[in-house]
Coordinates of C-alpha atoms (C1' of nucleotides) in Angstrom, one line a residue:
Chain V
X1 CA 123.8 133.6 250.2
X2 CA 124.1 134.3 253.9
X3 CA 127.0 132.0 254.4
X4 CA 129.7 134.7 254.2
X5 CA 127.8 136.7 256.8
X6 CA 127.5 133.7 259.1
X7 CA 131.2 133.0 258.8
X8 CA 131.9 136.6 259.5
X9 CA 129.8 136.4 262.7
X10 CA 131.5 133.2 263.7
X11 CA 134.9 134.8 263.2
X12 CA 133.8 137.7 265.3
X13 CA 132.8 135.4 268.0
X14 CA 136.2 133.8 268.2
X15 CA 137.8 137.2 268.1
X16 CA 135.7 138.1 271.1
X17 CA 136.7 134.9 272.8
X18 CA 140.3 135.7 272.4
X19 CA 139.8 139.2 273.7
X20 CA 137.9 137.9 276.7
X21 CA 140.4 135.3 277.5
X22 CA 143.3 137.7 277.1
X23 CA 141.6 140.3 279.4
X24 CA 140.9 137.6 282.0
X25 CA 144.5 136.5 282.1
X26 CA 145.9 140.0 281.9
X27 CA 143.9 141.0 285.0
X28 CA 144.8 137.8 286.8
X29 CA 148.5 137.6 286.3
X30 CA 149.5 140.7 284.4
X31 CA 150.1 141.4 280.8
X32 CA 153.7 140.6 280.6
X33 CA 153.3 137.3 282.4
X34 CA 150.5 136.2 280.1
X35 CA 151.6 134.3 277.1
X36 CA 149.9 133.6 273.8
X37 CA 150.0 129.9 274.7
X38 CA 148.1 130.7 278.0
X39 CA 145.4 132.5 276.0
X40 CA 145.3 129.6 273.5
X41 CA 145.0 127.1 276.3
X42 CA 142.1 128.9 277.8
X43 CA 140.0 129.0 274.7
X44 CA 141.2 125.5 273.7
X45 CA 142.7 126.5 270.4
X46 CA 146.3 126.2 269.2
X47 CA 148.7 129.2 269.7
X48 CA 149.1 129.6 266.0
X49 CA 145.4 130.2 265.3
X50 CA 145.4 133.4 267.4
X51 CA 147.6 134.9 264.7
X52 CA 144.7 134.6 262.3
X53 CA 142.7 137.1 264.3
X54 CA 145.4 139.4 265.6
X55 CA 148.7 140.4 264.0
X56 CA 150.6 140.0 267.3
X57 CA 150.3 140.3 271.1
X58 CA 150.4 144.1 270.8
X59 CA 147.3 144.1 268.7
X60 CA 145.4 142.3 271.4
X61 CA 146.6 145.0 273.9
X62 CA 145.6 147.7 271.5
X63 CA 142.1 146.3 271.1
X64 CA 141.6 146.2 274.8
X65 CA 143.2 149.6 275.1
X66 CA 140.4 151.2 273.0
X67 CA 137.8 149.2 274.9
X68 CA 139.2 150.7 278.1
X69 CA 138.7 154.3 276.9
X70 CA 135.1 153.6 275.9
X71 CA 134.5 152.0 279.3
X72 CA 135.9 155.1 281.1
X73 CA 133.8 157.4 278.9
X74 CA 130.8 155.3 279.7
X75 CA 131.4 155.7 283.5
X76 CA 131.7 159.5 283.0
X77 CA 128.4 159.9 281.2
X78 CA 126.5 160.4 284.5
X79 CA 128.6 163.6 285.1
X80 CA 126.5 165.6 282.6
X81 CA 123.6 165.5 285.2
X82 CA 125.7 167.5 287.7
X83 CA 125.1 171.2 287.1
X84 CA 127.7 172.7 289.5
X85 CA 131.1 172.6 287.8
X86 CA 133.0 172.2 291.1
X87 CA 130.9 169.2 292.1
X88 CA 131.3 167.8 288.7
X89 CA 135.0 168.2 288.8
X90 CA 135.2 166.3 292.1
X91 CA 132.9 163.6 290.8
X92 CA 135.0 163.3 287.7
X93 CA 138.1 162.8 289.9
X94 CA 136.3 160.1 292.0
X95 CA 135.1 158.3 288.9
X96 CA 138.6 158.4 287.4
X97 CA 140.2 157.0 290.5
X98 CA 137.5 154.4 290.9
X99 CA 138.0 153.2 287.3
X100 CA 141.8 153.0 287.8
X101 CA 141.5 151.0 291.0
X102 CA 138.9 148.7 289.6
X103 CA 140.7 148.1 286.4
X104 CA 144.4 148.6 287.3
X105 CA 145.7 146.6 284.4
X106 CA 143.5 148.4 281.9
X107 CA 144.5 151.7 283.4
X108 CA 148.1 150.6 283.1
X109 CA 147.6 149.9 279.4
X110 CA 145.9 153.2 278.8
X111 CA 148.0 155.7 280.7
X112 CA 151.2 154.1 282.1
X113 CA 152.6 151.6 279.7
X114 CA 154.9 152.7 276.9
X115 CA 152.6 153.5 274.0
X116 CA 153.7 150.8 271.5
X117 CA 152.9 152.6 268.2
X118 CA 154.7 155.8 269.0
X119 CA 157.2 155.6 266.2
X120 CA 154.4 154.9 263.8
X121 CA 153.0 158.3 264.7
X122 CA 150.6 158.5 261.8
X123 CA 147.7 156.7 263.5
X124 CA 148.2 158.6 266.8
X125 CA 145.3 160.9 266.1
X126 CA 142.9 157.9 265.8
X127 CA 144.3 156.1 268.8
X128 CA 143.9 159.1 271.1
X129 CA 140.5 160.1 269.9
X130 CA 138.9 158.9 273.1
X131 CA 141.7 160.3 275.2
X132 CA 141.1 163.8 273.7
X133 CA 137.4 163.4 274.5
X134 CA 137.9 162.9 278.2
X135 CA 140.5 165.6 278.5
X136 CA 138.3 168.0 276.7
X137 CA 135.5 167.3 279.2
X138 CA 137.9 168.1 282.0
X139 CA 139.0 171.3 280.3
X140 CA 135.5 172.4 279.8
X141 CA 134.6 171.7 283.5
X142 CA 137.7 173.6 284.6
X143 CA 136.7 176.5 282.4
X144 CA 133.2 176.6 284.0
X145 CA 134.8 176.6 287.4
X146 CA 137.0 179.5 286.5
X147 CA 134.0 181.4 285.1
X148 CA 132.1 180.8 288.3
X149 CA 135.0 182.2 290.3
X150 CA 136.4 179.0 291.8
X151 CA 139.9 179.5 290.4
X152 CA 140.3 183.2 289.9
X153 CA 143.3 184.2 287.8
X154 CA 144.3 180.6 287.0
X155 CA 145.4 179.2 283.7
X156 CA 142.8 176.9 282.3
X157 CA 145.1 174.6 280.3
X158 CA 147.8 174.3 282.9
X159 CA 145.3 173.8 285.7
X160 CA 143.5 171.1 283.7
X161 CA 146.8 169.3 283.2
X162 CA 147.7 169.7 286.9
X163 CA 144.4 168.3 288.0
X164 CA 144.7 165.3 285.7
X165 CA 148.3 164.8 286.8
X166 CA 147.3 164.6 290.5
X167 CA 144.8 161.9 290.1
X168 CA 146.9 160.1 287.6
X169 CA 149.9 160.4 289.9
X170 CA 148.1 158.9 292.8
X171 CA 146.7 155.9 291.0
X172 CA 149.8 155.2 289.0
X173 CA 152.0 155.2 292.2
X174 CA 149.5 152.8 293.6
X175 CA 149.4 150.6 290.6
X176 CA 153.1 150.5 290.2
X177 CA 153.5 149.7 293.8
X178 CA 155.4 152.8 295.0
X179 CA 153.1 153.3 298.0
X180 CA 155.2 151.2 300.4
X181 CA 156.8 154.4 301.6
X182 CA 153.6 155.7 303.2
X183 CA 152.6 154.5 306.7
X184 CA 151.6 150.8 306.6
X185 CA 148.3 151.4 308.3
X186 CA 147.4 154.1 305.7
X187 CA 148.3 152.2 302.6
X188 CA 144.9 150.7 302.1
X189 CA 143.1 154.0 301.9
X190 CA 145.9 156.4 300.9
X191 CA 144.6 157.0 297.3
X192 CA 141.1 157.8 298.6
X193 CA 142.6 159.9 301.4
X194 CA 144.9 161.7 299.0
X195 CA 142.0 162.4 296.7
X196 CA 140.0 164.0 299.5
X197 CA 143.0 166.1 300.5
X198 CA 143.2 167.3 296.9
X199 CA 139.5 168.2 297.0
X200 CA 140.0 170.1 300.3
X201 CA 142.9 172.0 298.7
X202 CA 140.8 172.8 295.7
X203 CA 138.0 174.0 297.9
X204 CA 140.1 176.7 299.6
X205 CA 139.2 180.2 298.4
X206 CA 141.3 182.1 295.9
X207 CA 143.2 184.7 297.9
Chain G
X1 CA 198.9 139.4 302.3
X2 CA 197.0 141.9 300.1
X3 CA 195.9 139.2 297.6
X4 CA 192.4 138.8 299.0
X5 CA 192.0 142.6 298.9
X6 CA 193.1 142.8 295.3
X7 CA 190.8 140.0 294.4
X8 CA 188.0 141.7 296.2
X9 CA 188.7 144.9 294.2
X10 CA 188.8 143.1 290.9
X11 CA 185.5 141.4 291.8
X12 CA 184.1 144.9 292.5
X13 CA 185.3 146.2 289.2
X14 CA 183.5 143.4 287.3
X15 CA 180.4 144.0 289.4
X16 CA 180.6 147.7 288.4
X17 CA 181.1 146.7 284.7
X18 CA 178.0 144.6 284.8
X19 CA 176.0 147.5 286.4
X20 CA 177.3 150.0 283.8
X21 CA 176.5 147.7 280.9
X22 CA 173.0 146.9 282.4
X23 CA 172.3 150.6 282.9
X24 CA 173.3 151.4 279.3
X25 CA 171.1 148.7 277.9
X26 CA 168.1 149.3 280.3
X27 CA 168.0 153.0 279.4
X28 CA 168.5 152.2 275.7
X29 CA 165.9 149.5 275.2
X30 CA 164.2 149.0 278.5
X31 CA 164.5 146.5 281.3
X32 CA 162.2 143.9 279.9
X33 CA 163.8 143.9 276.5
X34 CA 167.3 143.7 277.9
X35 CA 168.5 140.1 278.3
X36 CA 171.3 138.7 280.5
X37 CA 172.9 137.6 277.3
X38 CA 172.9 141.2 276.0
X39 CA 174.6 142.3 279.2
X40 CA 177.1 139.4 279.0
X41 CA 177.9 140.2 275.3
X42 CA 178.6 143.8 276.1
X43 CA 181.1 143.1 278.8
X44 CA 182.4 140.1 276.9
X45 CA 181.7 137.5 279.5
X46 CA 179.5 134.4 279.4
X47 CA 175.9 134.7 280.6
X48 CA 176.4 132.3 283.5
X49 CA 179.2 134.4 285.0
X50 CA 176.8 137.2 285.8
X51 CA 175.1 135.0 288.2
X52 CA 178.2 135.0 290.4
X53 CA 177.8 138.7 291.0
X54 CA 174.0 139.0 291.1
X55 CA 171.4 136.6 292.2
X56 CA 169.2 137.3 289.2
X57 CA 168.1 140.0 286.9
X58 CA 166.0 141.7 289.6
X59 CA 169.1 142.2 291.8
X60 CA 170.7 144.1 288.9
X61 CA 167.6 146.3 288.5
X62 CA 167.5 147.0 292.2
X63 CA 171.2 148.0 292.4
X64 CA 170.6 150.6 289.7
X65 CA 167.4 151.6 291.3
X66 CA 169.2 152.5 294.5
X67 CA 171.9 154.5 292.6
X68 CA 169.2 156.7 291.2
X69 CA 167.8 157.5 294.6
X70 CA 171.2 158.5 295.8
X71 CA 171.5 160.8 292.9
X72 CA 168.1 162.4 293.7
X73 CA 169.0 162.7 297.3
X74 CA 172.2 164.5 296.4
X75 CA 170.2 167.1 294.5
X76 CA 167.9 167.6 297.4
X77 CA 170.7 168.3 300.0
X78 CA 170.6 172.1 299.3
X79 CA 167.1 172.2 300.6
X80 CA 168.3 172.1 304.3
X81 CA 169.4 175.6 303.8
X82 CA 165.9 176.9 303.3
X83 CA 164.3 177.7 306.6
X84 CA 160.8 178.5 305.5
X85 CA 158.9 175.1 305.1
X86 CA 156.6 176.4 302.4
X87 CA 159.5 177.7 300.3
X88 CA 161.3 174.5 301.0
X89 CA 158.3 172.5 299.8
X90 CA 158.2 174.4 296.5
X91 CA 161.9 174.1 296.0
X92 CA 161.6 170.4 296.6
X93 CA 159.0 170.1 293.9
X94 CA 161.1 172.1 291.5
X95 CA 164.1 169.9 292.1
X96 CA 162.1 166.7 291.8
X97 CA 160.6 167.8 288.4
X98 CA 164.1 169.0 287.3
X99 CA 165.6 165.7 288.1
X100 CA 162.9 163.8 286.3
X101 CA 163.1 166.0 283.1
X102 CA 166.9 165.8 283.1
X103 CA 167.1 162.1 283.7
X104 CA 163.8 160.8 282.2
X105 CA 165.1 157.2 281.8
X106 CA 166.4 157.0 285.3
X107 CA 163.2 158.4 286.6
X108 CA 161.3 155.9 284.6
X109 CA 163.4 153.1 286.2
X110 CA 162.8 154.5 289.7
X111 CA 159.1 155.4 289.6
X112 CA 157.3 154.3 286.5
X113 CA 158.7 151.0 285.3
X114 CA 157.3 147.8 286.6
X115 CA 159.5 147.0 289.6
X116 CA 160.0 143.3 288.8
X117 CA 159.3 140.7 291.4
X118 CA 158.4 143.0 294.2
X119 CA 155.9 140.6 295.6
X120 CA 158.3 137.7 295.4
X121 CA 161.4 139.3 296.9
X122 CA 160.8 139.9 300.6
X123 CA 163.7 142.3 301.2
X124 CA 161.5 145.3 300.5
X125 CA 162.6 147.2 303.5
X126 CA 166.2 147.3 302.3
X127 CA 165.3 148.1 298.7
X128 CA 163.3 151.2 299.6
X129 CA 165.7 152.6 302.1
X130 CA 166.5 155.6 299.9
X131 CA 162.9 156.0 298.8
X132 CA 161.9 156.2 302.5
X133 CA 164.5 158.9 302.9
X134 CA 163.2 161.3 300.4
X135 CA 159.6 160.7 301.3
X136 CA 160.4 161.2 305.0
X137 CA 161.9 164.5 304.1
X138 CA 158.7 165.5 302.2
X139 CA 156.6 164.4 305.2
X140 CA 158.7 166.4 307.6
X141 CA 158.5 169.5 305.5
X142 CA 154.7 169.1 305.2
X143 CA 154.5 168.7 309.0
X144 CA 156.4 171.9 309.4
X145 CA 154.0 173.6 307.0
X146 CA 151.1 172.4 309.0
X147 CA 152.6 173.5 312.3
X148 CA 153.2 177.0 310.8
X149 CA 149.5 177.1 309.7
X150 CA 149.9 176.7 306.0
X151 CA 147.6 173.6 305.8
X152 CA 145.3 173.9 308.8
X153 CA 143.3 170.8 309.6
X154 CA 144.9 168.7 306.9
X155 CA 146.2 165.2 307.1
X156 CA 150.0 165.0 307.0
X157 CA 150.3 161.6 305.5
X158 CA 147.6 162.0 302.9
X159 CA 148.7 165.5 302.0
X160 CA 152.3 164.3 301.6
X161 CA 151.2 161.5 299.3
X162 CA 149.0 163.9 297.3
X163 CA 151.8 166.4 296.8
X164 CA 154.2 163.7 295.7
X165 CA 151.5 162.3 293.4
X166 CA 151.0 165.7 291.7
X167 CA 154.6 166.1 290.7
X168 CA 155.0 162.5 289.8
X169 CA 151.8 162.6 287.7
X170 CA 153.0 165.6 285.7
X171 CA 156.5 164.2 284.9
X172 CA 155.3 160.7 284.3
X173 CA 152.6 161.8 281.9
X174 CA 155.3 163.8 280.1
X175 CA 157.8 161.0 280.1
X176 CA 155.2 158.5 278.8
X177 CA 154.1 160.9 276.1
X178 CA 150.5 161.4 277.2
X179 CA 150.7 165.2 276.9
X180 CA 149.6 165.2 273.3
X181 CA 146.1 166.0 274.5
X182 CA 147.1 169.4 275.8
X183 CA 147.2 172.4 273.4
X184 CA 150.1 172.0 271.0
X185 CA 151.5 175.4 271.7
X186 CA 151.6 174.7 275.5
X187 CA 153.2 171.2 275.4
X188 CA 156.7 172.5 275.7
X189 CA 156.1 174.2 279.0
X190 CA 153.1 172.4 280.4
X191 CA 155.0 170.6 283.2
X192 CA 156.6 173.8 284.4
X193 CA 153.2 175.6 284.0
X194 CA 151.4 172.9 285.8
X195 CA 153.9 173.0 288.7
X196 CA 153.3 176.7 289.0
X197 CA 149.6 176.2 289.0
X198 CA 150.1 173.7 291.8
X199 CA 152.2 176.2 293.8
X200 CA 149.5 178.8 293.3
X201 CA 146.8 176.4 294.6
X202 CA 149.0 175.5 297.6
X203 CA 149.5 179.2 298.4
X204 CA 145.8 179.8 298.8
X205 CA 144.8 180.3 302.4
X206 CA 143.0 177.7 304.5
X207 CA 139.4 178.8 304.7
Chain O
dA1 C1' 205.5 121.6 291.2
dA2 C1' 201.3 120.1 293.5
dT3 C1' 197.1 121.3 295.6
dG4 C1' 192.9 123.7 296.7
dT5 C1' 189.9 127.4 295.7
dA6 C1' 187.6 130.7 293.1
dA7 C1' 186.1 132.3 288.5
dT8 C1' 184.4 131.2 284.1
dT9 C1' 182.3 128.7 280.7
dG10 C1' 179.0 126.3 277.6
dA11 C1' 175.5 123.3 277.4
dA12 C1' 171.0 122.3 279.0
dC13 C1' 166.1 123.2 280.7
dA14 C1' 161.8 125.2 280.4
dG15 C1' 159.7 128.9 279.0
dT16 C1' 158.6 133.0 275.5
dG17 C1' 156.5 135.3 270.7
dT18 C1' 156.1 134.3 266.1
dT19 C1' 156.2 131.8 261.4
dT20 C1' 155.0 128.3 258.3
dA21 C1' 154.0 124.1 255.9
dA22 C1' 150.8 120.7 256.2
dA23 C1' 146.2 119.0 257.5
dA24 C1' 141.5 119.4 258.5
dA25 C1' 137.1 121.4 257.9
dT26 C1' 134.1 123.7 255.2
dA27 C1' 131.9 126.1 251.1
dT28 C1' 131.2 126.2 246.2
dA29 C1' 130.5 124.2 241.6
dA30 C1' 129.7 120.5 238.4
Chain Q
dT1 C1' 126.8 113.4 245.2
dT2 C1' 131.3 114.2 244.0
dA3 C1' 135.2 117.2 243.0
dT4 C1' 137.4 121.4 243.6
dA5 C1' 138.5 125.5 246.0
dT6 C1' 138.9 128.2 250.2
dT7 C1' 139.3 129.0 254.7
dT8 C1' 140.5 127.5 259.4
dT9 C1' 143.4 125.0 262.5
dT10 C1' 147.2 122.7 263.9
dA11 C1' 151.9 120.9 265.2
dA12 C1' 156.4 121.7 264.6
dA13 C1' 160.1 124.7 264.2
dC14 C1' 162.9 129.1 264.9
dA15 C1' 165.1 132.2 267.6
dC16 C1' 164.8 134.1 271.6
dT17 C1' 164.4 134.5 277.1
dG18 C1' 166.1 133.7 282.5
dT19 C1' 168.3 130.5 285.0
dT20 C1' 171.1 126.3 286.6
dC21 C1' 175.0 123.4 286.8
dA22 C1' 178.8 120.2 285.8
dA23 C1' 183.1 120.8 283.8
dT24 C1' 186.9 123.5 282.7
dT25 C1' 190.2 127.1 283.4
dA26 C1' 193.0 130.3 286.1
dC27 C1' 195.4 131.3 289.9
dA28 C1' 197.1 131.9 294.9
dT29 C1' 198.9 129.1 298.6
dT30 C1' 201.6 125.4 300.3

DNA sequence: AATGTAATTGAACAGTGTTTAAAAATATAA
DNA sequence: TTATATTTTTAAACACTGTTCAATTACATT
């Protein structure tokens, strides 16, 4: 009686197809400008059938959202091989920025867009599980830095938040197209340059 | 023959009414979820008549956008009385954060929300006039800091962008409710604490 | 009072997310 | 194999959206 299992697998395949098509279109023309009909056209199904696999458009976002956190965590795994906490902190920043610039729409979904389920705050804990994971790793790295004397007398929690904010600020200004105010000839590299400036500042000795 | 002038004034009044209604609705339910018909309903005019005062929805957004920049610039005027560039830089950061926390919705509109149709409309220069103004002021302040030896060997443009990114990052993570990952007992003051951490880091001497 | 101009309207167009009743495809049972 | 039951898919419809435009209304000028 493996029929139910096969059906389940087939259903999962179509679910995956929808997700892949949605991701393709989101990255291509943006989330807002991608319609359910566009997705349906791409997988050659009717618009209505998508609603048998996802409650609504938001649920498609949410599924991709979680996938994004796993992707980011995957990119961060190499960091455990870096023993020096300061080097690890910098590498973490580089990976974060790299992820954001390579997957701007996904980053938008994860960190910039209005979180759609905020009023239904019950499931928040589950949703942010991965988010907690990455921030905890940052916090632990900062703690090691402080212990090794890199940021003497600094506040672990506030410093962690500030470091995260700096990289988030740079990539989100870039993604939301607020970089036109910087010199035209610098716009192409301003995020990378800004990150290096940040590293330089972090490298300066505690007075 | 003051008729033309009176008509002009009346036209300006209705323009103002549209802007006020749009602002109310944008801040209440967001730009994307506010329709021209919603705005028209609120001022008790037909949807079509709005197009006699604004080319399209984007033009309404940009008009409000510019108003926000003027408000921020107004708050920044006191900075010219601070002679020391480093003190001025810090005060600028404080005012920026204060503005964002006091007017989160307007800040959202100005720096976080998707600026609609930016790639389509080619009048970018005019739109960002005020944006250029505030960033120029930051750039000039950073330049003075460098000249006075505060950031020896640093890149003016990249450093300016990085400083802006840090304050923007902190307030935008706060506004978009991504601060739940920080310790619960710190969440109320994390932006202010993070800003102070940033100031401390900036204060450290160039090696 | 007649004319010309500017403001306003409501209908229409092409698009959106979503729902739903009917149809098609498929699995199970007799 | 045939009949029934279940699941999957579809097309049409609903209530929206931004925008355009011909027709109407309001009004200042002659």
